Short mmCIF file of C-alpha atoms in Angstrom, two decimals:
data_model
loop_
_atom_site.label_atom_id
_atom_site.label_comp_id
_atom_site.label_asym_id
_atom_site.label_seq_id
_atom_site.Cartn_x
_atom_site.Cartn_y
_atom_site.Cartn_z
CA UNK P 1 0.00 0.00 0.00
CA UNK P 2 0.84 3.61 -0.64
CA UNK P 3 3.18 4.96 2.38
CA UNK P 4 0.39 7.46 4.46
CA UNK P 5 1.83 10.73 4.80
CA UNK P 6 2.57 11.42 8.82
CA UNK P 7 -0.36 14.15 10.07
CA UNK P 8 1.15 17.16 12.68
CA UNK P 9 -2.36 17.78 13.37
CA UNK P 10 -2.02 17.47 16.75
CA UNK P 11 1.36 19.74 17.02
CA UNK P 12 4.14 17.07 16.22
CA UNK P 13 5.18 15.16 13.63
CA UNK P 14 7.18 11.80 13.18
CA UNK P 15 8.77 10.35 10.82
CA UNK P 16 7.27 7.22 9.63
CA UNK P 17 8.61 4.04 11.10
CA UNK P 18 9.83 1.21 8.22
CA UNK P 19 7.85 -1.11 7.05
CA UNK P 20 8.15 -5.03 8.28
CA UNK P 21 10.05 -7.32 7.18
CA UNK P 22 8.62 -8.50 3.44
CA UNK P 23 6.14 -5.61 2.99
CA UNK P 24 5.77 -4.16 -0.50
CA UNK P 25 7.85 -1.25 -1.19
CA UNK P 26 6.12 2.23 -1.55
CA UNK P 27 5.18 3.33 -5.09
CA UNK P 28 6.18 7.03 -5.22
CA UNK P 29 3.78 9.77 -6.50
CA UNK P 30 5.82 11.57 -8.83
CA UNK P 31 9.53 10.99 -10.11
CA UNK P 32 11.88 13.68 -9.54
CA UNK P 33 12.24 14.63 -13.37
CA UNK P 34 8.67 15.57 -13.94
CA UNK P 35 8.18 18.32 -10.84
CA UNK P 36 9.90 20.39 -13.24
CA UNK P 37 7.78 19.98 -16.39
CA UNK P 38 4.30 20.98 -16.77
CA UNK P 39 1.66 18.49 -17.44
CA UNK P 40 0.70 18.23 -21.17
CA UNK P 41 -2.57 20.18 -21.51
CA UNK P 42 -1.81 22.66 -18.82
CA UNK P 43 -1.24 26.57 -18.07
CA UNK P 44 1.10 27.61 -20.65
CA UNK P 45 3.32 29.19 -18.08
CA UNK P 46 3.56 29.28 -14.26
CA UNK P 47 1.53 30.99 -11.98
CA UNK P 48 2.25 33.68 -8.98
CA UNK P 49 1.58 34.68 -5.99
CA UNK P 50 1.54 37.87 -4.30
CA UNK P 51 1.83 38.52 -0.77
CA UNK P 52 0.12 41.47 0.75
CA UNK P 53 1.93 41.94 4.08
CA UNK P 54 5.38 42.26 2.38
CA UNK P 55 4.16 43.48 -1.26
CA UNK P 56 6.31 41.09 -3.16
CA UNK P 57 5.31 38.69 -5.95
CA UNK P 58 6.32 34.99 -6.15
CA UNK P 59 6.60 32.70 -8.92
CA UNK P 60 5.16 29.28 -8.33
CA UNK P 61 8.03 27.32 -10.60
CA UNK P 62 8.34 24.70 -10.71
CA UNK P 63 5.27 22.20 -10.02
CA UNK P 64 4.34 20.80 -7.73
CA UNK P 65 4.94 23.61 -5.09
CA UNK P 66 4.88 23.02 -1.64
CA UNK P 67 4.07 25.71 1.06
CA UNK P 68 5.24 24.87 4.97
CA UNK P 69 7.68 26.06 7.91
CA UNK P 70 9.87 22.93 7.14
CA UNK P 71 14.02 23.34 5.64
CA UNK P 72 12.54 21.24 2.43
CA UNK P 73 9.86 23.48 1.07
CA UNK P 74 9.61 25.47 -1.95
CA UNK P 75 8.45 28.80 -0.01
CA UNK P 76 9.42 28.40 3.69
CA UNK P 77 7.16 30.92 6.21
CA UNK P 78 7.77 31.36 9.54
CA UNK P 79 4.15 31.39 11.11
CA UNK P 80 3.19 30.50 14.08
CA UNK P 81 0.20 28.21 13.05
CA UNK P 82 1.85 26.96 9.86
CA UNK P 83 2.70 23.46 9.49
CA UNK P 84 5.62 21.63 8.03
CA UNK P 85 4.19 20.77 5.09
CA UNK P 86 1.48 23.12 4.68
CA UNK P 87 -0.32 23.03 1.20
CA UNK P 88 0.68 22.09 -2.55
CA UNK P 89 0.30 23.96 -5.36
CA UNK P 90 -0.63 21.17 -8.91
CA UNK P 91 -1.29 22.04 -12.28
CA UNK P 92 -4.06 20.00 -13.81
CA UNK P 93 -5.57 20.20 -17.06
CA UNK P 94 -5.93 23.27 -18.29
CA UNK P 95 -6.32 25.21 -14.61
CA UNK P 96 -4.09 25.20 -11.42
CA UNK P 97 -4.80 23.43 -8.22
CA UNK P 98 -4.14 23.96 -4.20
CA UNK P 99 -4.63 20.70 -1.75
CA UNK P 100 -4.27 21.00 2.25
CA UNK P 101 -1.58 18.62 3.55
CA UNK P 102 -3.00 17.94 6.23
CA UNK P 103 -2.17 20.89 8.41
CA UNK P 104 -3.10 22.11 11.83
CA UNK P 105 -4.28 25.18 11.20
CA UNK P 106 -6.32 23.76 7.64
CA UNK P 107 -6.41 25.98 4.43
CA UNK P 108 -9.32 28.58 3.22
CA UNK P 109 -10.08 29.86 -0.22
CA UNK P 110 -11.49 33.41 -0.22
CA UNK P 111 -12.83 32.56 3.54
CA UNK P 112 -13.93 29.21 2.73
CA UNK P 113 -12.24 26.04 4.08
CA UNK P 114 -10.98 23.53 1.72
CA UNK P 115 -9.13 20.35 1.18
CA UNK P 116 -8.72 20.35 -2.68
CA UNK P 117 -10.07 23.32 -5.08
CA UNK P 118 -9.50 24.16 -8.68
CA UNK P 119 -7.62 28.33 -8.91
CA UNK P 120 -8.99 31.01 -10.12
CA UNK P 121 -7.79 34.73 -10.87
CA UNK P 122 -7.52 36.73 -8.14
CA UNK P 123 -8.56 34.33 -5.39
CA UNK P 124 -7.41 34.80 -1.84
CA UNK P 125 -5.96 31.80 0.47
CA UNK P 126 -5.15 32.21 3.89
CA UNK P 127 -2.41 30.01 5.39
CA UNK P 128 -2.74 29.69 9.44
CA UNK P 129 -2.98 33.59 9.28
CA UNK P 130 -1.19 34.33 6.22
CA UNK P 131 -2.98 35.95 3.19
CA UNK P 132 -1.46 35.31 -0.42
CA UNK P 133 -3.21 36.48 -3.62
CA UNK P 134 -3.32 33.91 -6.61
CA UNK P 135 -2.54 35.30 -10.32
CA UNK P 136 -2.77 32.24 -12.85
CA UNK P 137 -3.84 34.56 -16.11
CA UNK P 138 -2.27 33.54 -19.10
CA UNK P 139 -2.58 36.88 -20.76
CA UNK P 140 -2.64 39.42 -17.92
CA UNK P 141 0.52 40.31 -16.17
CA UNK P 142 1.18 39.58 -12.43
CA UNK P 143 1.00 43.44 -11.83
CA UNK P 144 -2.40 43.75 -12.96
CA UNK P 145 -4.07 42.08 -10.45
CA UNK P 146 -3.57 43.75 -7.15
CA UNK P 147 -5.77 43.33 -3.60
CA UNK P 148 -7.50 46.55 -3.93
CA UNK P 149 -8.79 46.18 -7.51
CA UNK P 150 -9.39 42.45 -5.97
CA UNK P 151 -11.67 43.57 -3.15
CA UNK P 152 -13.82 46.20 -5.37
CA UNK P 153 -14.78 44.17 -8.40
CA UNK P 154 -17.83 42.93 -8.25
CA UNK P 155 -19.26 45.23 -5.75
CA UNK P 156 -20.38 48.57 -7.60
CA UNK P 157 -23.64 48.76 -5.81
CA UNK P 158 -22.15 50.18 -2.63
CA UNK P 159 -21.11 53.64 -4.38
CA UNK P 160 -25.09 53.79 -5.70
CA UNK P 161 -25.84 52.96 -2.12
CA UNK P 162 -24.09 55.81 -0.46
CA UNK P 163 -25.62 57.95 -3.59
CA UNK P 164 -29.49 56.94 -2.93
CA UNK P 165 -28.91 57.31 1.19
CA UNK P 166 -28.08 61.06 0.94
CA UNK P 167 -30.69 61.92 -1.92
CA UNK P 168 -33.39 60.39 1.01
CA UNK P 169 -31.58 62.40 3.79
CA UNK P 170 -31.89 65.54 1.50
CA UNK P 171 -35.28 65.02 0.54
CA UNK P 172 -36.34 64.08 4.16
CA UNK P 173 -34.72 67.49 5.96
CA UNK P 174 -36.33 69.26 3.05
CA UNK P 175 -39.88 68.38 3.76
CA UNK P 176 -39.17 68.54 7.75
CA UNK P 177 -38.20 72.11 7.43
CA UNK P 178 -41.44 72.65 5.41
CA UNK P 179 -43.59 71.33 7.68
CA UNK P 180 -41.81 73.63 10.48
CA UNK P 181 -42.42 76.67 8.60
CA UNK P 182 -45.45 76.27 7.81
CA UNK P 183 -46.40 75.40 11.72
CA UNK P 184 -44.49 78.79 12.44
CA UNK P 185 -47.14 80.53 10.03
CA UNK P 186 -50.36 79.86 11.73
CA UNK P 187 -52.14 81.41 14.76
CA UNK P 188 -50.67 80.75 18.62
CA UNK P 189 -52.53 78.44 20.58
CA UNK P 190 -54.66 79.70 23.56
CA UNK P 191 -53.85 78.36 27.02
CA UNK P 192 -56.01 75.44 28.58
CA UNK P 193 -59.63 75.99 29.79
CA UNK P 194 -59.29 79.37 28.33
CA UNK P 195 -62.81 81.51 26.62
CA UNK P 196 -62.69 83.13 23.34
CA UNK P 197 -63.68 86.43 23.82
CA UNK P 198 -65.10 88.59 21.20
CA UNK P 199 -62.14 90.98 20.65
CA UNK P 200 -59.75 87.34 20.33
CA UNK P 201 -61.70 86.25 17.87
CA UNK P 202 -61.77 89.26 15.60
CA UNK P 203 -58.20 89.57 15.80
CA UNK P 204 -58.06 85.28 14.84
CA UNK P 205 -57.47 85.29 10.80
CA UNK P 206 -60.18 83.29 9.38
CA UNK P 207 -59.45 79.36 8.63
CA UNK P 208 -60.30 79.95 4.61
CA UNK P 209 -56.70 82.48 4.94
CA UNK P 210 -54.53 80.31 6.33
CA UNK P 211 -52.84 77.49 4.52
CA UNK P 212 -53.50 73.91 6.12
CA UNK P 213 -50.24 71.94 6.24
CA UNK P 214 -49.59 68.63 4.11
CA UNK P 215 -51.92 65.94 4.76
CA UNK P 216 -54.06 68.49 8.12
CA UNK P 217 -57.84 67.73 7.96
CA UNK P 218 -59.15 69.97 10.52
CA UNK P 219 -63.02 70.17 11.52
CA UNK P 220 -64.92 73.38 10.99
CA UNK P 221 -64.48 75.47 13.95
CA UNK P 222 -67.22 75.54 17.24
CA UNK P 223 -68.45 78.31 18.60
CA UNK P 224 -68.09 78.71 22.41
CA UNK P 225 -65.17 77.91 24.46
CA UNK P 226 -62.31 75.97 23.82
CA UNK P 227 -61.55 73.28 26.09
CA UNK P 228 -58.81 70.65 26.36
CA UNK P 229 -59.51 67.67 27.84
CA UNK P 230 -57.96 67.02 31.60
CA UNK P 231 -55.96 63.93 32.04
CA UNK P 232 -56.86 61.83 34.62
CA UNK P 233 -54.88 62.15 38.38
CA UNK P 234 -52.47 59.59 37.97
CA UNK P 235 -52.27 57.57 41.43
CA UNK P 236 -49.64 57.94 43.54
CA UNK P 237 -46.91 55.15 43.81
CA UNK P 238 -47.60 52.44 46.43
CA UNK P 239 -44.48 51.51 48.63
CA UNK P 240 -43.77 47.97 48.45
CA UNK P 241 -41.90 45.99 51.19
CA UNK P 242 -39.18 43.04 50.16
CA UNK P 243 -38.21 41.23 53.19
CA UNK P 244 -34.49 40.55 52.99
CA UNK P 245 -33.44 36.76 52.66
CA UNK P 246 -31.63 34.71 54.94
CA UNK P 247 -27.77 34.85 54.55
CA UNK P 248 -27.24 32.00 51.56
CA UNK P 249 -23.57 30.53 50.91
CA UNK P 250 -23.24 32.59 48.12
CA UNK P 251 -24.05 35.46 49.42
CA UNK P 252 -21.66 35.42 52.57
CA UNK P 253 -18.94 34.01 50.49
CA UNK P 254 -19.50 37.06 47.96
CA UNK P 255 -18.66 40.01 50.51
CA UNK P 256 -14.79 40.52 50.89
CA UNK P 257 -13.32 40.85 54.78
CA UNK P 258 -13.17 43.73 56.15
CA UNK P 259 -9.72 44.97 56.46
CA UNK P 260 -8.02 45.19 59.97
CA UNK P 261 -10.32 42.20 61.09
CA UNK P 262 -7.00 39.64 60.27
CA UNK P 263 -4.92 40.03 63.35
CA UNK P 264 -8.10 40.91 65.81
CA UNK P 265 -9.57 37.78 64.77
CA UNK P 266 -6.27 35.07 64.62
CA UNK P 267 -7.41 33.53 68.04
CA UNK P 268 -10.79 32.63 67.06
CA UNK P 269 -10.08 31.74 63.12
CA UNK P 270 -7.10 29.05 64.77
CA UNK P 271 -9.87 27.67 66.96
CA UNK P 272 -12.33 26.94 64.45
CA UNK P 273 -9.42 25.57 62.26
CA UNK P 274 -8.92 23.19 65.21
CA UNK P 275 -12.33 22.06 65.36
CA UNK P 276 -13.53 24.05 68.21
CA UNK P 277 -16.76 26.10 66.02
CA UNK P 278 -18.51 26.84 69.31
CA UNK P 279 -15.52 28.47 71.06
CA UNK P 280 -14.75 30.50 67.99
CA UNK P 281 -18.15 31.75 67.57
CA UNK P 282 -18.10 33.03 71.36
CA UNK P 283 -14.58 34.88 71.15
CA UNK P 284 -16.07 36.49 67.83
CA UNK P 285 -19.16 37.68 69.53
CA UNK P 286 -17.57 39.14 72.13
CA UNK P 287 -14.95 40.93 70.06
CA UNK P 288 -18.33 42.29 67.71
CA UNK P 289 -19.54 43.51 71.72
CA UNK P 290 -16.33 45.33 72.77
CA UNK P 291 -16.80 48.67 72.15
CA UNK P 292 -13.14 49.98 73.08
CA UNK P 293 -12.41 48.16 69.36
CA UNK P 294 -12.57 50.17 66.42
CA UNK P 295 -15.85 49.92 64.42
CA UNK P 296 -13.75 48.46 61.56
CA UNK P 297 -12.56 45.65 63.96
CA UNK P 298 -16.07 44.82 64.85
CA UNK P 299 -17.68 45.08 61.61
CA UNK P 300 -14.82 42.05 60.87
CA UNK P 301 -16.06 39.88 63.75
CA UNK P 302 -19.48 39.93 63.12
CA UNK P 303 -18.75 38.66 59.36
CA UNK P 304 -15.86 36.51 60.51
CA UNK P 305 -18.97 35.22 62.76
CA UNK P 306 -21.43 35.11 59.85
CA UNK P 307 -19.31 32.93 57.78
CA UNK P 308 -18.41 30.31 60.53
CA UNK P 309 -21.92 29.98 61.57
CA UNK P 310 -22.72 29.39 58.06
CA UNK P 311 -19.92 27.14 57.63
CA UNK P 312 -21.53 25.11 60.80
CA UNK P 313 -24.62 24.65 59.60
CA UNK P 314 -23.64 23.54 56.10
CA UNK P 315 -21.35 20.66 57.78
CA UNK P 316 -24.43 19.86 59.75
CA UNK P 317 -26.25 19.47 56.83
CA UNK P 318 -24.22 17.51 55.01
CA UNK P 319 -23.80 15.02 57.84
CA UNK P 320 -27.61 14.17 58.24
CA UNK P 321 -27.89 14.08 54.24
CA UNK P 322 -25.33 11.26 54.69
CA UNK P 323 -26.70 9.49 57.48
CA UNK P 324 -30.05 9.19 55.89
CA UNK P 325 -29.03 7.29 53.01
CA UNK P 326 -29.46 10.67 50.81
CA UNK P 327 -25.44 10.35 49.31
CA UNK P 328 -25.50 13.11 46.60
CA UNK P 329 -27.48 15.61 48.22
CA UNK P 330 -25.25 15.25 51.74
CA UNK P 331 -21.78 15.73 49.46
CA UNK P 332 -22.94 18.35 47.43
CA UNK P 333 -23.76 20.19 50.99
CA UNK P 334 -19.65 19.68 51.90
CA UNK P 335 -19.08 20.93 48.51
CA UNK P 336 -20.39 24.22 49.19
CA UNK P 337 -18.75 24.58 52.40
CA UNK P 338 -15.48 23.44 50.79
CA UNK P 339 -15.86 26.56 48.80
CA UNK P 340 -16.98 28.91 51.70
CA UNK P 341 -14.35 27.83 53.75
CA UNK P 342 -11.62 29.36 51.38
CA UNK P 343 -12.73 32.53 51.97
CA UNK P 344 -11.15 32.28 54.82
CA UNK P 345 -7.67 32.15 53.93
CA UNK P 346 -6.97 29.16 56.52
CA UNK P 347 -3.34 28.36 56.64
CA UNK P 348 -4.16 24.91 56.54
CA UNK P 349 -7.20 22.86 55.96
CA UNK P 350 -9.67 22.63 58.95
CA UNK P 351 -10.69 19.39 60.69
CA UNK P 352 -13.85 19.26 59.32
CA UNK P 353 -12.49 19.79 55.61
CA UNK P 354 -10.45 17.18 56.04
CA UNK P 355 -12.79 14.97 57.07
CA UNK P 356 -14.88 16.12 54.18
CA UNK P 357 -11.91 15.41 51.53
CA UNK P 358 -11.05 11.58 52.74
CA UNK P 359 -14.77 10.46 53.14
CA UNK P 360 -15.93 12.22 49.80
CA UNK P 361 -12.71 10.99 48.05
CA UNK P 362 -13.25 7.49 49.17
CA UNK P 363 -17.06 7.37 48.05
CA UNK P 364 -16.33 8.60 44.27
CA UNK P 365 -13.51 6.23 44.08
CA UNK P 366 -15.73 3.11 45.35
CA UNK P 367 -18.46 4.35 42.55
CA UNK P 368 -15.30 4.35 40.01
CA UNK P 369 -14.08 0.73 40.95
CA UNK P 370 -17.76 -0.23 40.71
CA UNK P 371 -18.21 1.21 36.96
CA UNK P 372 -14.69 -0.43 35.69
CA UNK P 373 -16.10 -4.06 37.26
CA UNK P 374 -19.22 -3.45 35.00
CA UNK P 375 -16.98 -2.60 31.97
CA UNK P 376 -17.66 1.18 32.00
CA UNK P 377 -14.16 2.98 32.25
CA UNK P 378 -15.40 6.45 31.00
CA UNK P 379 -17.96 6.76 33.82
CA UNK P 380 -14.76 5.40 36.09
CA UNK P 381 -12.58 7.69 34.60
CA UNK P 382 -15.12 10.86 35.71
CA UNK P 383 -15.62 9.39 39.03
CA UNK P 384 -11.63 8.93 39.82
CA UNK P 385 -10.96 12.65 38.69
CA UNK P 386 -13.62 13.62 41.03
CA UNK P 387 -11.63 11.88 43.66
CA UNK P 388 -8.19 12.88 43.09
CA UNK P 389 -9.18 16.71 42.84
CA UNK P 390 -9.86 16.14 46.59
CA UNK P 391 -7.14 13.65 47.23
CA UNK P 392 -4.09 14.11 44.69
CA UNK P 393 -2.23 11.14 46.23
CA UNK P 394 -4.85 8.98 46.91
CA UNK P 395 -5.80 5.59 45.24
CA UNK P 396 -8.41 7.15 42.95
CA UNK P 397 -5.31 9.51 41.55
CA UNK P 398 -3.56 6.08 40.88
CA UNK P 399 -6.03 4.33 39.38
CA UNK P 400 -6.38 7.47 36.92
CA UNK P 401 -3.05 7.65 36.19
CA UNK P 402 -3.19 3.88 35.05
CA UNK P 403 -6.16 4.63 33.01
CA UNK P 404 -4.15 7.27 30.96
CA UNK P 405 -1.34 4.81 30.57
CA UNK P 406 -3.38 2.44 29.06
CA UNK P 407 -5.14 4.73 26.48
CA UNK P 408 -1.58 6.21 25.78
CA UNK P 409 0.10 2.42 25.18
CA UNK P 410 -3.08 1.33 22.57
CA UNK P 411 -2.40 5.32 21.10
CA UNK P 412 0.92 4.64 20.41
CA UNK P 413 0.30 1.37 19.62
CA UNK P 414 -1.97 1.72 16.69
CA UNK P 415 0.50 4.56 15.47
CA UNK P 416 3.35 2.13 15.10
CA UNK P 417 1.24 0.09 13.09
CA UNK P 418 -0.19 2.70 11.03
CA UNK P 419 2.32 2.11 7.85
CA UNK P 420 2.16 -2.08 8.40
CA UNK P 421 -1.19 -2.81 9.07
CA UNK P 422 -4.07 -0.06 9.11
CA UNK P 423 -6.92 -2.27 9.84
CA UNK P 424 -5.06 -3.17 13.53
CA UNK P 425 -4.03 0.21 14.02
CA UNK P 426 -7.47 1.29 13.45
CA UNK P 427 -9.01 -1.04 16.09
CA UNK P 428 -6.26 0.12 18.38
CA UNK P 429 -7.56 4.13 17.96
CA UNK P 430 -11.27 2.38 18.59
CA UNK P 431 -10.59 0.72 21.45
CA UNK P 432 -8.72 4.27 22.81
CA UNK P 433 -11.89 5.83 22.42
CA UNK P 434 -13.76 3.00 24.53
CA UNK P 435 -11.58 3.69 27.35
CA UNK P 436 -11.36 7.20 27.99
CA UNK P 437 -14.03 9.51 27.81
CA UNK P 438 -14.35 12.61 25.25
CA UNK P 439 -12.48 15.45 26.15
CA UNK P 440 -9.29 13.70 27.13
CA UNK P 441 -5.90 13.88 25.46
CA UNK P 442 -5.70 10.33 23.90
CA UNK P 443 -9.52 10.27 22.34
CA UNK P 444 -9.02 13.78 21.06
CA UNK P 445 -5.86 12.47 19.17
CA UNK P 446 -7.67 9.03 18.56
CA UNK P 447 -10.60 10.13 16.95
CA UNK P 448 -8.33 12.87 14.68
CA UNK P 449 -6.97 9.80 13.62
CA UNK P 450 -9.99 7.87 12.76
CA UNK P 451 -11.52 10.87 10.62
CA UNK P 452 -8.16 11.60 9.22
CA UNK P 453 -8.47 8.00 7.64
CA UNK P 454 -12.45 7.88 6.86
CA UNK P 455 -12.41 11.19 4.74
CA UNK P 456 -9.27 10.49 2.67
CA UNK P 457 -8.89 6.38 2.88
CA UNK P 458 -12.08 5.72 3.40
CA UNK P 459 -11.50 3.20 6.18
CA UNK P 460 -14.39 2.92 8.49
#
């Protein structure tokens, strides 16, 4: 079989490993004579490329021409994204073509990704970040296509667009200031609840005089007085009363310690560290009580006191969701006070988080060994990680560990097989993906693998 071409994909790249002893030897895809000879049937001369950012102009001679960062390429770019072996440039018959080697970053064709597309004049490919300009005319010169003749063709209905807009804004202001002088023109309007007298009216021009503005229909005139209606006494707002909630976890974890409360309140944050949450809570009160402290101090007590007591009831609630059977709902309790307690800036874990840690760590890892006895390592592999965020050195973090191992041995595995025997490599890259949920390292790599082969080998 044809030798595969080594993917960097995932950021490295290897060279490929012989083949076994007795395999068939690789069938190269071109010989090294005809790179430099175009096809029969094909562009009459070679193509170019312009690049933007520096304003130069490349000729793409001779075929096939390979863009990448590597020593061996025909243009070599220093990008960041850029891949080894980037992209090729073919000719075919009668037009030129551009195929992604596989690279990290992919290739796009006037903002469009692509694999393998047929050039045309003037067309724009971006390279991990880098823009280049195609120019494959036979007749037209390399200097007569440029980016900003590029980005305007095609596109003369903006200019008519800008044209139309301020014809509208003229005509609209026009008619506006019409209207406004003609409102100008007319008779003042009396104040409300006001009576037209006799000498008012005489000195009112008559409506026949006065022209009505565009679109008025007004009524023939009443005699008597003009009235405008009265609006109705709009009632006055009623206060509304929102009891304030009880302190939450959120919300006492949320409000930052006072300052000057750390050295006031050492004594009592040691004692609660040591397990003693009754005899911290009393020194706290009475250091909120003394009132030869600075109101600063005290304001730190009582939140220093707020976030203990919290803290005590949230272990206590924890402990009777455990003791009644109700597992999830009793560690998600110590979860929250695991993350209320850091507020505190402890320097080191209380009793009672520690006692949280082991007990929670050793229930997720049970669950784990459980799932891998039923033959479900992803849900094992959750349920460990769970554990060994609480316990880095415990036996959940080992059993982890091993778990990676194992899904980096088949990996590697089924890599070293890739140019002997695909089909076993394959079901190598399968059986990664079995083992280790989505997300991780080895079934990211795995399944790049897997589609890698399906789109261009079409091995399923």
């Amino acid at each position: 079989m044809t030798l595969s071409m080594a993917c960097d994909r995932d950021g490295w790249s290897t060279t490929p490993l012989l083949p076994a002893m007795g395999a068939p030897q690789p069938t190269p895809l071109a010989d090294t004579d005809d790179r430099g000879v175009i096809r029969e049937g094909g562009p009459d001369r070679a193509p170019w490329l312009f690049l933007p950012a520096t304003g130069r102009w490349l000729e793409l001679a001779p075929l096939p021409f390979v863009v990448g960062s590597a020593g061996g390429c025909d243009l070599r770019i220093a990008g960041a994204g850029l891949s080894r072996r980037h992209a090729v440039f073919e000719a075919g018959a009668g037009c030129y073509r551009v195929k992604d080697l596989c690279s990290r970053a992919g290739l796009r064709v006037n903002g469009q990704p692509v694999r393998q597309v047929a050039l045309a004049e003037g067309d724009r490919l971006h390279l991990a970040g880098i823009e280049v300009i195609f120019a494959g005319s036979r007749t037209a010169l390399p200097a007569a296509i440029s980016p900003r003749q590029r980005r305007g063709r095609g596109q003369p209905w903006r200019a008519w667009l800008s044209v139309v807009l301020a014809l509208l804004l003229t005509m609209g202001y026009g008619s506006y200031r019409l209207r406004s002088m003609d409102t100008e023109a007319g008779p003042r309007a009396h104040p409300a609840s006001a009576t037209v007298g006799p000498a008012q009216a005489a000195e009112r021009p008559p409506s026949a005089q006065r022209r009505p503005a565009l679109g008025e229909h007004r009524p023939p005139a009443a005699p008597g007085p003009v009235r405008q209606p009265v609006r109705p006494e709009e009632p006055a707002p009623v206060a509304v009363t929102v009891p304030e909630p009880k302190h939450a976890v959120s919300s006492v974890a949320d409000a930052p310690l006072p300052p000057g409360c750390g050295s006031a309140c050492d004594d009592a944050v040691a004692a609660y560290g040591a397990g003693a949450m009754e005899d911290a809570l009393r020194q706290l009160q009475l250091l909120a009580a003394d009132t030869d402290r600075p109101d600063q101090v005290r304001q730190g007590a009582r939140r220093v006191g707020q976030i203990i007591a919290t803290l005590a009831s949230t272990y206590g609630e924890g402990r009777a969701l455990l003791d009644t059977g109700r597992s999830e709902a009793g560690f998600a309790a110590w979860a929250r006070f695991l993350r209320l307690e850091a507020t505190l800036d402890l320097p080191a874990p209380s009793a009672q988080s520690e006692t949280i840690r082991a007990r929670t760590a050793a229930y997720y890892g049970e669950r784990g060994n459980a799932a891998l006895a039923a033959g479900d390592s992803q849900r094992a592999y959750r349920l460990w990680r769970r554990a060994a965020e609480l316990e880095p050195q415990g036996a959940s973090a080992a059993a982890l560990a091993d778990l990676e191992e194992r899904a980096r041995a088949l990996f590697r595995e089924g890599y070293r097989l890739e140019t002997v025997d695909l089909r076993q490599a394959v079901a190598r890259w399968r059986s990664v993906q079995k083992l280790v949920p989505p997300g991780t390292e080895y079934h990211t790599r795995a399944t790049a693998r897997l589609r890698w082969y399906a789109d261009r080998e079409g091995v399923e």
